[in-house]
Coordinates of C-alpha atoms in Angstrom, one line a residue:
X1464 CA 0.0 0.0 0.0
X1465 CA 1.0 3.6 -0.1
X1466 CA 3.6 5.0 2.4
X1467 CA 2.2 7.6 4.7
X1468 CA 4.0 10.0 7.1
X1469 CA 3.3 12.8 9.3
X1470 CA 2.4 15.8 6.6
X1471 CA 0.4 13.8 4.1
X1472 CA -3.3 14.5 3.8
X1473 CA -5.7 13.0 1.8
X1474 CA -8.0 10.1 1.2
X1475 CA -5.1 7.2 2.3
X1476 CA -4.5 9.3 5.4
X1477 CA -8.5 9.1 6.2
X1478 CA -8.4 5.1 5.4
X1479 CA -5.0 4.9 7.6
X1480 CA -7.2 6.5 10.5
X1481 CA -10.2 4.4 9.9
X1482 CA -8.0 1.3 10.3
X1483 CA -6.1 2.4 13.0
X1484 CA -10.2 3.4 14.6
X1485 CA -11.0 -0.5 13.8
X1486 CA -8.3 -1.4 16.0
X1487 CA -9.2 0.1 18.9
X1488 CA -6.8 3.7 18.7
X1489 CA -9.1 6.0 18.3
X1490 CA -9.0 9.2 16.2
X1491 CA -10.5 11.5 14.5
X1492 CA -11.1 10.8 10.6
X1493 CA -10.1 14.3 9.0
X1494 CA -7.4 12.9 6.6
X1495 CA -4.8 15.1 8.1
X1496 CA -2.0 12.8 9.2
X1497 CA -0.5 15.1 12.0
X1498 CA 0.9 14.7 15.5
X1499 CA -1.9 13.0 17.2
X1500 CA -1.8 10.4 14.1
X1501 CA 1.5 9.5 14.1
X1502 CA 1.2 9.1 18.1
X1503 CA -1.4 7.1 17.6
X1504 CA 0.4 4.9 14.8
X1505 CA 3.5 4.5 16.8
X1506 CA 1.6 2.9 19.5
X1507 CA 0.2 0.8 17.0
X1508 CA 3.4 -0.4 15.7
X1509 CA 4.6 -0.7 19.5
X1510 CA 1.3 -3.4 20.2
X1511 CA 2.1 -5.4 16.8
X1512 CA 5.9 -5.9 17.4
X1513 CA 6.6 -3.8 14.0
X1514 CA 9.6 -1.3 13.7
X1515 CA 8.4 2.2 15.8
X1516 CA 8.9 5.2 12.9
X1517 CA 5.7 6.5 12.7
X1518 CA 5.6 5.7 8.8
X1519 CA 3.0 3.3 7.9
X1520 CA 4.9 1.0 5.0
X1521 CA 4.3 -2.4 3.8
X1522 CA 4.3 -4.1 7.1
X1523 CA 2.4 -1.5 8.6
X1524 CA -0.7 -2.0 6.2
X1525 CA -0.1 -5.7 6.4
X1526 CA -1.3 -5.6 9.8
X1527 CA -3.7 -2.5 10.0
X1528 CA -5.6 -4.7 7.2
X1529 CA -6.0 -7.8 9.2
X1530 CA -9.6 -8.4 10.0
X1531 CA -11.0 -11.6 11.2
X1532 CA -8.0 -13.6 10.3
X1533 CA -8.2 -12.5 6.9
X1534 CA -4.2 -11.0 6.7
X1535 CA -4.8 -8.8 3.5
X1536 CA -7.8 -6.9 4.3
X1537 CA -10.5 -9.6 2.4
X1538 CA -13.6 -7.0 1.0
X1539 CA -11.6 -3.6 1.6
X1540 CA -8.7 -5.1 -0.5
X1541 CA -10.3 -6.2 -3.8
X1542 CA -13.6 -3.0 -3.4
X1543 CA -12.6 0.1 -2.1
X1544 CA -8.7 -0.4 -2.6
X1545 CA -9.1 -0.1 -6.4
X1546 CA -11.4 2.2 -6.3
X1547 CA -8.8 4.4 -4.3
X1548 CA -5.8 3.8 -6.4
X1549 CA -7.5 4.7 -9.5
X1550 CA -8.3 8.1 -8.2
X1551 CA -5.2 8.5 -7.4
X1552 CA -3.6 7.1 -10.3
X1553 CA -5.8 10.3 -12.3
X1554 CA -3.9 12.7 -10.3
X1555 CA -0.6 12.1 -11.7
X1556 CA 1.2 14.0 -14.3
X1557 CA 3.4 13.3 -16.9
X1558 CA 1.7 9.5 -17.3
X1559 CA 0.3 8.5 -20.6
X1560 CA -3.6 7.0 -21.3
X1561 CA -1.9 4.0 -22.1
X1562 CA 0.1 3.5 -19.0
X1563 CA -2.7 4.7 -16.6
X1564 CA -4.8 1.8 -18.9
X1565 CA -2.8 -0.3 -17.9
X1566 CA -2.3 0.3 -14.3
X1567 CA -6.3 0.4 -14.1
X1568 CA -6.7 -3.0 -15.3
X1569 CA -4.2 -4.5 -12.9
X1570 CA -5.4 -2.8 -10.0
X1571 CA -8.9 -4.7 -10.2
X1572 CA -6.9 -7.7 -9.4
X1573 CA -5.7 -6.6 -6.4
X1574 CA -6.0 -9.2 -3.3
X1575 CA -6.5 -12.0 -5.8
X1576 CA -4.9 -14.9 -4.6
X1577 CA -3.1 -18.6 -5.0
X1578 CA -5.0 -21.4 -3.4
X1579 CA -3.5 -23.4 -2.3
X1580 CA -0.9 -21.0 -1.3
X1581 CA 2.6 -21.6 -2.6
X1582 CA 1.1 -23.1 -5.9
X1583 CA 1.2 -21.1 -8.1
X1584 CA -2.6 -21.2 -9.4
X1585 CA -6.1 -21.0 -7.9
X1586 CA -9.8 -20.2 -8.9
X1587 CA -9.0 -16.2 -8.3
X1588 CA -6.0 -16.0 -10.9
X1589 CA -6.4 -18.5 -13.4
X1590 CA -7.4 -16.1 -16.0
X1591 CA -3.8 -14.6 -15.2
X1592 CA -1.8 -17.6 -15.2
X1593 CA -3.7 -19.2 -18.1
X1594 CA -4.1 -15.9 -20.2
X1595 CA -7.5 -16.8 -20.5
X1596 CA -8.6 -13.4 -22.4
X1597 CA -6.5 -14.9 -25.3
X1598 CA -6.5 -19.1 -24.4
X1599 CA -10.1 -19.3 -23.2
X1600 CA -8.8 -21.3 -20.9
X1601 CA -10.2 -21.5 -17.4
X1602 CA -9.5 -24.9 -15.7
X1603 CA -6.6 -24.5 -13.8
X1604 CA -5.5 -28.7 -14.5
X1605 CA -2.4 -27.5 -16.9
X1606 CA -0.4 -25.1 -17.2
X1607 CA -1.8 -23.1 -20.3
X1608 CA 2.0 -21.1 -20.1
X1609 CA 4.1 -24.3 -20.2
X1610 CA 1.6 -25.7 -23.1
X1611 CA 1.9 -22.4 -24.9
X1612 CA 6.2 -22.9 -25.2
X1613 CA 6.4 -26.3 -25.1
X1614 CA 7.5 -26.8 -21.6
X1615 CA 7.2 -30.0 -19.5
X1616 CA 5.4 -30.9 -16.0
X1617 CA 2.3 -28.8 -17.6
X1618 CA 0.3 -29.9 -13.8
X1619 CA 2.8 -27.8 -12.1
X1620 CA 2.7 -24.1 -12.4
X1621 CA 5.7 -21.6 -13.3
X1622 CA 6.0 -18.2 -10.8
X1623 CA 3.5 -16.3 -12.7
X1624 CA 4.6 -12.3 -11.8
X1625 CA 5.7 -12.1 -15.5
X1626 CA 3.0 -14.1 -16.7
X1627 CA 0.3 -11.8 -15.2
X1628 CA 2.1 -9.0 -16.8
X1629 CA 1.6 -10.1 -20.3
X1630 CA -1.9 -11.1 -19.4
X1631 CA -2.9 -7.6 -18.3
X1632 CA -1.3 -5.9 -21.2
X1633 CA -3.6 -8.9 -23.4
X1634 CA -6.8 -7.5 -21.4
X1635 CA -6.0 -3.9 -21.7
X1636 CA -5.1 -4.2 -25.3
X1637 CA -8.1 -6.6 -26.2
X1638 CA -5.9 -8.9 -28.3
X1639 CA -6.8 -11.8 -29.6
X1640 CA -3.1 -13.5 -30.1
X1641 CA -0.2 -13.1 -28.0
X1642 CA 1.4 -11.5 -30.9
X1643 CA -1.2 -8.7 -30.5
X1644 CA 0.5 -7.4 -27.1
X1645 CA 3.3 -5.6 -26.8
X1646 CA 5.9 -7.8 -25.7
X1647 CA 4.9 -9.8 -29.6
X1648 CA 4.5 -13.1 -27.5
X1649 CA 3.4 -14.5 -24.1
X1650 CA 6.3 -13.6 -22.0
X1651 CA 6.5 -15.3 -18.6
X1652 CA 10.2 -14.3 -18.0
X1653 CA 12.2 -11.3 -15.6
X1654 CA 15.5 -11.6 -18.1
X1655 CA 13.3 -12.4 -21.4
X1656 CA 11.5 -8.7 -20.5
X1657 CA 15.1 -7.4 -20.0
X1658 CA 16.1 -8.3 -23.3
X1659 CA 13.4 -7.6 -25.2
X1660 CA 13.7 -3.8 -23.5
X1661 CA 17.4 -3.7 -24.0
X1662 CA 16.9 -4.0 -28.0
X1663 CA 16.5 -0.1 -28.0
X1664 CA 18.1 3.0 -26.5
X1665 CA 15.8 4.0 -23.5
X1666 CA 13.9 0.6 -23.6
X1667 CA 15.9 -0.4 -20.6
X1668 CA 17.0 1.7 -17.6
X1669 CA 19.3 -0.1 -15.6
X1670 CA 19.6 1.2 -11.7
X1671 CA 21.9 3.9 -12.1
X1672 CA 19.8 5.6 -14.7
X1673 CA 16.4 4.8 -13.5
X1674 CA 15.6 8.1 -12.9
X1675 CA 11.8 9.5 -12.9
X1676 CA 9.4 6.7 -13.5
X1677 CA 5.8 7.0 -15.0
X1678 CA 2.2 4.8 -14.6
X1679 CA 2.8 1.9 -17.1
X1680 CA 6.8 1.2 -16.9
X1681 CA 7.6 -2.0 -15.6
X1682 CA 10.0 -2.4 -12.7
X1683 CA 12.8 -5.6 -12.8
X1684 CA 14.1 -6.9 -9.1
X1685 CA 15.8 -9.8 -8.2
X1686 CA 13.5 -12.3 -6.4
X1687 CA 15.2 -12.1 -3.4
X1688 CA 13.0 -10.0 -1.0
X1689 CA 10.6 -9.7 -3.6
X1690 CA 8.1 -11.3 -1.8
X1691 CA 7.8 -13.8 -5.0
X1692 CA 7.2 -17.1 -4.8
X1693 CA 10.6 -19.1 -5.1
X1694 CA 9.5 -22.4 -7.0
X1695 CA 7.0 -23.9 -9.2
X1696 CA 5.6 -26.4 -7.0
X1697 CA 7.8 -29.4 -8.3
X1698 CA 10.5 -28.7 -5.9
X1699 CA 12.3 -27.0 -8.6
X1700 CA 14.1 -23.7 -6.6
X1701 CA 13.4 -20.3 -9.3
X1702 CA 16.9 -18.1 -9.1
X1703 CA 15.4 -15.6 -11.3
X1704 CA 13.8 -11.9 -11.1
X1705 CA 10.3 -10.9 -9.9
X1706 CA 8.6 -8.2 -12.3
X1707 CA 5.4 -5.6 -11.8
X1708 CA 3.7 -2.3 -12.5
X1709 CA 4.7 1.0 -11.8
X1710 CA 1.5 3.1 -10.4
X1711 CA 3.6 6.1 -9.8
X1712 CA 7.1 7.5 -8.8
X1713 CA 7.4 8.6 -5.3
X1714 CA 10.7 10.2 -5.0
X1715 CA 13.7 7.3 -4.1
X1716 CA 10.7 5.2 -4.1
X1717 CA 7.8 3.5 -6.7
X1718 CA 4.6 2.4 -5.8
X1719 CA 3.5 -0.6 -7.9
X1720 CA 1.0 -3.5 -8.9
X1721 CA 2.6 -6.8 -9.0
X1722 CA 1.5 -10.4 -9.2
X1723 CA 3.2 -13.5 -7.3
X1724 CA 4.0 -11.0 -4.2
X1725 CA 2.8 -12.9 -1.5
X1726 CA 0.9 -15.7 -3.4
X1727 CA -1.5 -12.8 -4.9
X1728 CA -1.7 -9.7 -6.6
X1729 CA -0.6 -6.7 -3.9
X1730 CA 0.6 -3.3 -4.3
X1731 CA 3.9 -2.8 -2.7
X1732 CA 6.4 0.3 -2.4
X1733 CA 9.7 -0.3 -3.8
X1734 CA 13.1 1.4 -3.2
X1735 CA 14.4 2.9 -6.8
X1736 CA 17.6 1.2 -5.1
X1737 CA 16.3 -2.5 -5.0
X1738 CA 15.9 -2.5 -8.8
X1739 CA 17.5 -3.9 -11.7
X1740 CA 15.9 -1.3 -13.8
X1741 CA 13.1 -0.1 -15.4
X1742 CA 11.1 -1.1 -18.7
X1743 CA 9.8 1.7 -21.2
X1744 CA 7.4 -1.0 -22.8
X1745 CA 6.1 2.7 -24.8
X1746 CA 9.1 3.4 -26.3
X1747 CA 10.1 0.3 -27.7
X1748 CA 7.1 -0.1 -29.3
X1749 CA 7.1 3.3 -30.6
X1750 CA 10.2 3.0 -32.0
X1751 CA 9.0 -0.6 -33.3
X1752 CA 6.4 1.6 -34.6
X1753 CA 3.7 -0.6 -33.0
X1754 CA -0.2 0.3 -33.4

C-alpha cells in the first residue's frame, strides 16, 4: 500500500485513521496525518511488534488490514482499494492514457490470490496464469504457459509475476493472439522482458539511470526479497527476477501493482535502489512503430 508520514493528507490518510479506529486507537477521521496520528500509529506499531517510525509502510498496512483472520484486508482489499488507487492514479502527471490503462486493469486484481498457497494457481488467478482473455482457458489442470512454449510438468505451475504482466497488457489491449501485445509473444520471464527492453536506447533503464518513473513502466528486481514465490511447486528452486507495475514515482521510491507478491496480486512500495531497472514498454514499441 501507499507510504504515509506525518504531513500527508488526503483520502489514504482518512483510510489509515479508519483502520487504526477498527483497531481500537481511536482518532478522529479528518485525513490530516498530524501529531496525534503519528502518536497514535507509533503505539500501534509498538502493540504489533513492528519497527516504531511512525511511517506506515508495507508491514504497517499488512497488519492495519487484518480483520478476522483475513491478513490482506479480504472485502476492503479487492472494493474500495481499487477504487482508491484509480483516483489516485488520475492525479498524476506526466503519465500516458496507455500507462494509466494499464495500471487500471491491474489494480482490479488486487487481493486476488493462489490457493493453495505456494502453488502457483487457484480459482482467483487462473485467467492470469492461463491468459485466458486470449486461451479461453479457465481450468486451472495444466499449465496453459508451459503448453503455450512447449514446456514439460504442464500440472505444475511456473511463478506467474511475468506471466500476469503479459496477461494484463492482453486485457488492456483486447488482443486476440499473444502477438497482438506488446511484448509480440506471451512472456512469462524477468530476463526475457530485460532483453526484449534492451533491443533499444531507453527501452531499458538499468539502476543507475532509472531516474523519474511513470504509470505503465515496468520495474525488474531480483526475487530475493521480492516477496515472490521461489519455485514452481515441483521442488524445482526459481533463481530468477520478480517483475510488476509501476503506479507512480514517489521520489527514491515506486509504488506498484505486481502479481506473485505474496501468493496474490498486492501493491507494494519499492526502493528505486532494489531494482535492476526499469522497462519503457512505450518506447520500444514506438520505435517498433507498433499500433
Amino acid at each position: 500500500m501507499i507510504v504515509l508520514r506525518r504531513g500527508d493528507k488526503g483520502t489514504f490518510v482518512a483510510l489509515l485513521q479508519e483502520r487504526l479506529n477498527f483497531h481500537g486507537h481511536y482518532l478522529g477521521q479528518d485525513g490530516d496525518f498530524g501529531r496525534k496520528t503519528e502518536r497514535v500509529l507509533r503505539d500501534f506499531q509498538f502493540s504489533w511488534n513492528l519497527e516504531v517510525d511512525g511511517v506506515c509502510g508495507d508491514r504497517s498496512w499488512g497488519c492495519l488490514l487484518q480483520s478476522k483472520s483475513l491478513s490482506k484486508g479480504g472485502v476492503f482489499v479487492k472494493r474500495r482499494a481499487p477504487e482508491i488507487l484509480g483516483e489516485r492514479l488520475d492525479l498524476v502527471k506526466g503519465g500516458s492514457v496507455d500507462g494509466i490503462g494499464l495500471c487500471k486493469v491491474a489494480i482490479r486484481d488486487l487481493g486476488r490470490e493462489e490457493n493453495p498457497w505456494g502453488r502457483n494457481k487457484g480459482n482467483e488467478i487462473s485467467h492470469l496464469v492461463q491468459g485466458t482473455c486470449i486461451t479461453g482457458v479457465e481450468s486451472i489442470e495444466f499449465s496453459e504457459y508451459k503448453r503455450h512454449w512447449g514446456i514439460g510438468n504442464k500440472k505444475f505451475f511456473p511463478p506467474w509475476c511475468a506471466i500476469a504482466v503479459s496477461s494484463w497488457m492482453a486485457e488492456y489491449f483486447e488482443a486476440s493472439d499473444w502477438g497482438d501485445i506488446p511484448f509480440g509473444n506471451w512472456f512469462g520471464g524477468v530476463t526475457q522482458t530485460m532483453k526484449w527492453g534492451d533491443r533499444h536506447v531507453g527501452g531499458l533503464r538499468r539502476r543507475e539511470e532509472i531516474g523519474d518513473c511513470l504509470p505503465g513502466e515496468l520495474f525488474v528486481m531480483p526475487r530475493s526479497g521480492s516477496g515472490s514465490d521461489g519455485d514452481d511447486g515441483d521442488g524445482a528452486k526459481i533463481r530468477g527476477g520478480h517483475i510488476g507495475i509501476v503506479m507512480w514515482d514517489d521520489g527514491d521510491r515506486v509504488q506498484t501493482i505486481e502479481g506473485n507478491t505474496q501468493n496474490g496480486v498486492r501493491t507494494r512500495s519499492r526502493l528505486k535502489s532494489s531494482l535492476w531497472g526499469i522497462v519503457n514498454w512505450e518506447l520500444v514499441i514506438r520505435e517498433e512503430g507498433w499500433e
